[in-house]
mmCIF file of C-alpha atoms and ligand atoms in Angstrom:
data_model
loop_
_atom_site.group_PDB
_atom_site.id
_atom_site.type_symbol
_atom_site.label_atom_id
_atom_site.label_comp_id
_atom_site.label_asym_id
_atom_site.label_seq_id
_atom_site.Cartn_x
_atom_site.Cartn_y
_atom_site.Cartn_z
ATOM 1 C CA MET A 242 -35.194 -121.540 -134.727
ATOM 2 C CA ASN A 243 -33.596 -122.730 -131.545
ATOM 3 C CA ILE A 244 -30.083 -121.294 -131.675
ATOM 4 C CA THR A 245 -27.276 -122.020 -129.231
ATOM 5 C CA VAL A 246 -24.023 -120.157 -129.665
ATOM 6 C CA PHE A 247 -20.775 -121.795 -128.536
ATOM 7 C CA LEU A 248 -18.326 -119.151 -127.336
ATOM 8 C CA GLY A 249 -14.727 -119.660 -126.357
ATOM 9 C CA ALA A 250 -11.153 -118.935 -127.285
ATOM 10 C CA PRO A 251 -9.580 -120.880 -130.139
ATOM 11 C CA GLY A 252 -8.765 -124.347 -128.774
ATOM 12 C CA SER A 253 -11.409 -124.261 -126.039
ATOM 13 C CA GLY A 254 -13.108 -127.375 -127.441
ATOM 14 C CA LYS A 255 -16.246 -125.795 -128.900
ATOM 15 C CA GLY A 256 -15.860 -127.517 -132.258
ATOM 16 C CA THR A 257 -15.146 -130.957 -130.771
ATOM 17 C CA GLN A 258 -18.200 -130.738 -128.518
ATOM 18 C CA ALA A 259 -20.465 -129.343 -131.234
ATOM 19 C CA LYS A 260 -19.450 -132.077 -133.665
ATOM 20 C CA ARG A 261 -20.269 -134.793 -131.116
ATOM 21 C CA LEU A 262 -23.630 -133.227 -130.306
ATOM 22 C CA ALA A 263 -24.510 -133.108 -133.982
ATOM 23 C CA GLU A 264 -23.618 -136.803 -134.326
ATOM 24 C CA SER A 265 -25.466 -138.056 -131.252
ATOM 25 C CA GLN A 266 -28.316 -135.570 -130.786
ATOM 26 C CA ASN A 267 -30.685 -133.726 -133.022
ATOM 27 C CA PHE A 268 -28.556 -130.644 -133.705
ATOM 28 C CA ILE A 269 -27.369 -128.999 -136.873
ATOM 29 C CA HIS A 270 -23.832 -127.754 -136.397
ATOM 30 C CA PHE A 271 -22.521 -124.747 -138.296
ATOM 31 C CA SER A 272 -18.807 -124.064 -137.946
ATOM 32 C CA THR A 273 -17.854 -120.857 -139.728
ATOM 33 C CA GLY A 274 -14.180 -121.922 -139.559
ATOM 34 C CA ASP A 275 -15.018 -125.154 -141.455
ATOM 35 C CA MET A 276 -17.189 -123.227 -143.911
ATOM 36 C CA LEU A 277 -14.339 -120.823 -144.638
ATOM 37 C CA ARG A 278 -11.769 -123.619 -144.995
ATOM 38 C CA SER A 279 -14.010 -125.401 -147.543
ATOM 39 C CA ALA A 280 -14.522 -122.119 -149.403
ATOM 40 C CA MET A 281 -10.764 -121.525 -149.435
ATOM 41 C CA LYS A 282 -10.101 -125.025 -150.722
ATOM 42 C CA ALA A 283 -12.702 -124.626 -153.465
ATOM 43 C CA GLU A 284 -11.336 -121.122 -154.204
ATOM 44 C CA THR A 285 -14.808 -119.559 -154.184
ATOM 45 C CA ASP A 286 -15.216 -115.756 -153.950
ATOM 46 C CA VAL A 287 -15.718 -116.008 -150.183
ATOM 47 C CA GLY A 288 -12.686 -118.297 -149.920
ATOM 48 C CA LYS A 289 -10.518 -115.845 -151.824
ATOM 49 C CA LYS A 290 -11.710 -112.924 -149.680
ATOM 50 C CA ALA A 291 -11.114 -114.896 -146.474
ATOM 51 C CA LYS A 292 -7.739 -116.529 -147.123
ATOM 52 C CA GLY A 293 -5.421 -113.670 -146.158
ATOM 53 C CA PHE A 294 -7.279 -113.069 -142.892
ATOM 54 C CA VAL A 295 -7.565 -116.738 -141.886
ATOM 55 C CA ASP A 296 -3.900 -117.541 -142.606
ATOM 56 C CA LYS A 297 -2.741 -114.617 -140.455
ATOM 57 C CA GLY A 298 -5.157 -115.411 -137.620
ATOM 58 C CA ASP A 299 -7.200 -112.243 -138.182
ATOM 59 C CA LEU A 300 -10.979 -112.127 -138.320
ATOM 60 C CA VAL A 301 -12.673 -112.099 -141.709
ATOM 61 C CA PRO A 302 -14.676 -108.837 -142.089
ATOM 62 C CA ASP A 303 -18.114 -108.805 -140.460
ATOM 63 C CA ASN A 304 -20.037 -108.162 -143.699
ATOM 64 C CA VAL A 305 -18.569 -111.292 -145.336
ATOM 65 C CA MET A 306 -19.354 -113.418 -142.283
ATOM 66 C CA ILE A 307 -22.874 -112.086 -141.789
ATOM 67 C CA GLU A 308 -23.737 -112.815 -145.427
ATOM 68 C CA LEU A 309 -22.248 -116.297 -145.142
ATOM 69 C CA ILE A 310 -24.251 -117.260 -142.056
ATOM 70 C CA GLU A 311 -27.400 -115.577 -143.322
ATOM 71 C CA ALA A 312 -27.233 -117.708 -146.472
ATOM 72 C CA ALA A 313 -26.582 -120.853 -144.419
ATOM 73 C CA LEU A 314 -29.591 -120.250 -142.155
ATOM 74 C CA THR A 315 -32.011 -119.308 -144.899
ATOM 75 C CA GLY A 316 -34.709 -121.892 -145.529
ATOM 76 C CA ILE A 317 -34.031 -123.960 -142.429
ATOM 77 C CA PRO A 318 -37.287 -125.156 -140.811
ATOM 78 C CA ASN A 319 -38.344 -123.189 -137.737
ATOM 79 C CA ASN A 320 -38.176 -126.045 -135.238
ATOM 80 C CA THR A 321 -34.541 -126.908 -136.073
ATOM 81 C CA LYS A 322 -32.043 -126.998 -133.210
ATOM 82 C CA ILE A 323 -28.858 -125.236 -134.261
ATOM 83 C CA ILE A 324 -25.395 -124.897 -132.769
ATOM 84 C CA LEU A 325 -23.327 -122.015 -134.045
ATOM 85 C CA ASP A 326 -19.635 -122.672 -133.488
ATOM 86 C CA GLY A 327 -17.370 -119.736 -134.311
ATOM 87 C CA PHE A 328 -20.147 -117.256 -135.063
ATOM 88 C CA PRO A 329 -20.696 -114.618 -133.789
ATOM 89 C CA ARG A 330 -17.140 -113.544 -133.065
ATOM 90 C CA THR A 331 -17.730 -109.801 -132.735
ATOM 91 C CA VAL A 332 -20.476 -107.652 -131.215
ATOM 92 C CA PRO A 333 -21.667 -106.438 -134.671
ATOM 93 C CA GLN A 334 -22.041 -110.100 -135.748
ATOM 94 C CA ALA A 335 -24.096 -110.845 -132.611
ATOM 95 C CA GLU A 336 -26.287 -107.800 -133.246
ATOM 96 C CA ALA A 337 -26.826 -108.881 -136.842
ATOM 97 C CA LEU A 338 -27.880 -112.327 -135.685
ATOM 98 C CA ASP A 339 -30.326 -110.882 -133.167
ATOM 99 C CA GLN A 340 -31.723 -108.125 -135.391
ATOM 100 C CA LYS A 341 -30.946 -108.270 -139.063
ATOM 101 C CA ILE A 342 -31.067 -111.995 -139.642
ATOM 102 C CA SER A 343 -34.108 -112.161 -137.322
ATOM 103 C CA THR A 344 -32.806 -115.316 -135.710
ATOM 104 C CA ALA A 345 -32.385 -114.298 -132.075
ATOM 105 C CA VAL A 346 -29.981 -116.448 -130.085
ATOM 106 C CA ASN A 347 -31.621 -118.484 -127.327
ATOM 107 C CA ARG A 348 -28.477 -119.113 -125.298
ATOM 108 C CA ALA A 349 -24.735 -118.670 -125.383
ATOM 109 C CA LEU A 350 -22.439 -121.212 -123.731
ATOM 110 C CA TYR A 351 -18.933 -120.060 -122.872
ATOM 111 C CA PHE A 352 -16.170 -122.694 -122.670
ATOM 112 C CA LEU A 353 -13.622 -121.400 -120.206
ATOM 113 C CA VAL A 354 -10.061 -122.818 -120.486
ATOM 114 C CA PRO A 355 -6.853 -121.339 -118.969
ATOM 115 C CA GLU A 356 -4.571 -119.628 -121.505
ATOM 116 C CA LYS A 357 -1.597 -121.981 -121.012
ATOM 117 C CA ASP A 358 -3.789 -124.992 -121.798
ATOM 118 C CA LEU A 359 -5.153 -123.294 -124.912
ATOM 119 C CA ILE A 360 -1.641 -122.904 -126.312
ATOM 120 C CA THR A 361 -0.791 -126.587 -125.704
ATOM 121 C CA ARG A 362 -4.105 -127.678 -127.196
ATOM 122 C CA LEU A 363 -3.743 -125.518 -130.307
ATOM 123 C CA THR A 364 -0.121 -126.153 -131.194
ATOM 124 C CA GLY A 365 -0.627 -129.930 -130.766
ATOM 125 C CA ARG A 366 -3.966 -129.971 -132.543
ATOM 126 C CA ARG A 367 -4.325 -131.882 -135.800
ATOM 127 C CA VAL A 368 -7.427 -132.060 -137.931
ATOM 128 C CA CYS A 369 -8.797 -134.193 -140.750
ATOM 129 C CA GLU A 370 -8.675 -132.174 -143.929
ATOM 130 C CA LYS A 371 -11.719 -134.001 -145.284
ATOM 131 C CA CYS A 372 -14.248 -134.383 -142.447
ATOM 132 C CA GLY A 373 -12.868 -131.960 -139.848
ATOM 133 C CA GLU A 374 -12.441 -134.627 -137.123
ATOM 134 C CA PRO A 375 -10.130 -133.138 -134.467
ATOM 135 C CA TYR A 376 -7.035 -134.906 -133.044
ATOM 136 C CA HIS A 377 -4.142 -134.016 -130.746
ATOM 137 C CA VAL A 378 -0.577 -135.269 -131.079
ATOM 138 C CA GLU A 379 -0.422 -136.317 -127.423
ATOM 139 C CA SER A 380 -3.886 -136.654 -125.983
ATOM 140 C CA LEU A 381 -5.838 -137.897 -129.007
ATOM 141 C CA PRO A 382 -3.652 -139.162 -131.872
ATOM 142 C CA PRO A 383 -5.249 -140.973 -134.832
ATOM 143 C CA LYS A 384 -4.729 -144.770 -134.766
ATOM 144 C CA LYS A 385 -2.544 -144.526 -137.877
ATOM 145 C CA GLU A 386 -0.352 -141.449 -138.057
ATOM 146 C CA GLY A 387 -1.635 -138.861 -140.528
ATOM 147 C CA VAL A 388 -4.825 -140.811 -141.365
ATOM 148 C CA CYS A 389 -8.295 -139.991 -140.044
ATOM 149 C CA ASP A 390 -9.901 -142.838 -138.048
ATOM 150 C CA LYS A 391 -13.339 -141.807 -139.252
ATOM 151 C CA CYS A 392 -13.008 -141.185 -142.993
ATOM 152 C CA GLY A 393 -9.429 -142.068 -143.981
ATOM 153 C CA GLY A 394 -8.717 -138.423 -144.958
ATOM 154 C CA ASN A 395 -5.368 -136.684 -144.356
ATOM 155 C CA VAL A 396 -4.801 -135.496 -140.808
ATOM 156 C CA ILE A 397 -2.997 -132.164 -141.031
ATOM 157 C CA HIS A 398 -1.604 -129.350 -138.892
ATOM 158 C CA ARG A 399 -3.633 -126.237 -139.694
ATOM 159 C CA LYS A 400 -1.458 -123.346 -140.824
ATOM 160 C CA ASP A 401 -3.164 -121.053 -138.290
ATOM 161 C CA ASP A 402 -2.429 -123.530 -135.451
ATOM 162 C CA SER A 403 1.312 -122.847 -135.824
ATOM 163 C CA ALA A 404 3.002 -121.338 -132.763
ATOM 164 C CA GLU A 405 3.455 -117.938 -134.511
ATOM 165 C CA VAL A 406 -0.217 -117.526 -135.445
ATOM 166 C CA VAL A 407 -1.735 -118.988 -132.255
ATOM 167 C CA GLY A 408 -0.565 -116.088 -130.042
ATOM 168 C CA HIS A 409 -2.140 -113.591 -132.402
ATOM 169 C CA ARG A 410 -5.432 -115.507 -132.559
ATOM 170 C CA LEU A 411 -5.638 -115.452 -128.768
ATOM 171 C CA GLN A 412 -5.048 -111.679 -128.739
ATOM 172 C CA VAL A 413 -7.780 -111.231 -131.354
ATOM 173 C CA PHE A 414 -10.105 -113.320 -129.182
ATOM 174 C CA HIS A 415 -9.493 -111.129 -126.119
ATOM 175 C CA LYS A 416 -9.910 -107.902 -128.043
ATOM 176 C CA LEU A 417 -12.843 -108.640 -130.378
ATOM 177 C CA THR A 418 -14.672 -111.751 -129.182
ATOM 178 C CA SER A 419 -14.582 -111.566 -125.383
ATOM 179 C CA PRO A 420 -16.869 -108.438 -125.387
ATOM 180 C CA LEU A 421 -19.574 -110.886 -126.488
ATOM 181 C CA LEU A 422 -19.575 -112.293 -122.968
ATOM 182 C CA SER A 423 -21.001 -109.032 -121.587
ATOM 183 C CA TYR A 424 -23.327 -108.764 -124.596
ATOM 184 C CA TYR A 425 -25.035 -112.074 -123.781
ATOM 185 C CA LYS A 426 -24.695 -111.668 -119.999
ATOM 186 C CA THR A 427 -26.682 -108.421 -120.060
ATOM 187 C CA LYS A 428 -29.374 -110.258 -121.985
ATOM 188 C CA ASN A 429 -29.353 -113.088 -119.385
ATOM 189 C CA ARG A 430 -28.452 -115.632 -122.033
ATOM 190 C CA LEU A 431 -24.905 -116.554 -120.974
ATOM 191 C CA LYS A 432 -23.837 -119.746 -119.221
ATOM 192 C CA GLU A 433 -20.194 -120.362 -118.366
ATOM 193 C CA LEU A 434 -18.786 -123.902 -118.459
ATOM 194 C CA ASP A 435 -15.504 -125.292 -117.188
ATOM 195 C CA GLY A 436 -13.961 -126.343 -120.500
ATOM 196 C CA ASN A 437 -10.920 -127.881 -118.853
ATOM 197 C CA ARG A 438 -12.471 -131.292 -118.238
ATOM 198 C CA PRO A 439 -12.430 -134.574 -120.155
ATOM 199 C CA ILE A 440 -14.345 -134.437 -123.443
ATOM 200 C CA ASP A 441 -16.952 -137.013 -122.320
ATOM 201 C CA THR A 442 -17.649 -135.297 -118.982
ATOM 202 C CA LEU A 443 -18.326 -131.984 -120.666
ATOM 203 C CA GLN A 444 -20.379 -133.652 -123.394
ATOM 204 C CA LYS A 445 -22.683 -135.203 -120.744
ATOM 205 C CA GLU A 446 -23.246 -131.800 -119.133
ATOM 206 C CA LEU A 447 -23.986 -130.245 -122.532
ATOM 207 C CA VAL A 448 -26.553 -132.917 -123.371
ATOM 208 C CA GLN A 449 -28.331 -132.115 -120.090
ATOM 209 C CA ILE A 450 -28.229 -128.359 -120.634
ATOM 210 C CA LEU A 451 -29.369 -128.501 -124.229
ATOM 211 C CA ASN A 452 -32.220 -130.950 -123.839
HETATM 212 P P1 LIG B 586 -12.027 -121.513 -136.313
HETATM 213 O O1 LIG B 586 -11.960 -122.781 -137.088
HETATM 214 O O2 LIG B 586 -13.372 -121.262 -135.680
HETATM 215 O O3 LIG B 586 -10.893 -121.383 -135.324
HETATM 216 O O4 LIG B 586 -11.835 -120.333 -137.376
HETATM 217 C C1 LIG B 586 -10.671 -120.230 -138.155
HETATM 218 C C2 LIG B 586 -10.533 -118.819 -138.698
HETATM 219 O O5 LIG B 586 -11.649 -118.508 -139.539
HETATM 220 C C3 LIG B 586 -10.512 -117.707 -137.667
HETATM 221 O O6 LIG B 586 -9.217 -117.525 -137.092
HETATM 222 C C4 LIG B 586 -10.940 -116.508 -138.528
HETATM 223 O O7 LIG B 586 -9.877 -116.081 -139.358
HETATM 224 C C5 LIG B 586 -11.999 -117.124 -139.415
HETATM 225 N N1 LIG B 586 -13.363 -117.027 -138.837
HETATM 226 C C6 LIG B 586 -14.146 -118.065 -138.441
HETATM 227 N N2 LIG B 586 -15.330 -117.602 -137.985
HETATM 228 C C7 LIG B 586 -15.270 -116.251 -138.070
HETATM 229 C C8 LIG B 586 -16.166 -115.201 -137.730
HETATM 230 N N3 LIG B 586 -17.369 -115.448 -137.188
HETATM 231 N N4 LIG B 586 -15.771 -113.921 -137.956
HETATM 232 C C9 LIG B 586 -14.582 -113.651 -138.516
HETATM 233 N N5 LIG B 586 -13.683 -114.590 -138.846
HETATM 234 C C10 LIG B 586 -14.015 -115.884 -138.640
#
């Protein structure tokens, strides 16, 4: 498998970029955040295990996440191009991907965005409950308030994008996820990108890098 990992703090634009690449290029996009939200909505075992962690902005335990992604990647043809968005989020998850799941990561792209911009992006972020299309109250509102332009689903404010939870999620990122930067750097697989640019500009650069 050809696996690219998108790394970045919450709100750094990984999901938006990955979604567009999946629509316009030949990539399969796995967002563990979306997978967990669907599981929570459907009240599956994974959803029930995850809910308390997700709502508080904490990470879901590694064993749950590793099983989830392992199941998702099983049976996928070898020549598939995959973007992992939101996984791995800890060093043990990255090790599992490289060793246990025997699906070594080809490259990791890090979306760098200043902290103050992350907070504005996250607290103003809205998302379609049905298809996951991202919006922003100021910079990218849906044409009709509360309704997704793409699928007509409800555009909502995620509970974990509230001002109280956002600060905690950023702390969790610095403590548990940012060590992944050294993990992939030591393996010469890390590329840093300026994530503070217009969506289309960054998308063009990604298309070049990934093809
Ligand atoms: P996201 O949509 O990527 O911001 O993820 C939303 C939430 O899902 C995170 O704040 C975590 O609670 C949980 N989550 C998503 N991916 C992971 C992961 N790889 N490891 C642990 N928790 C995760």
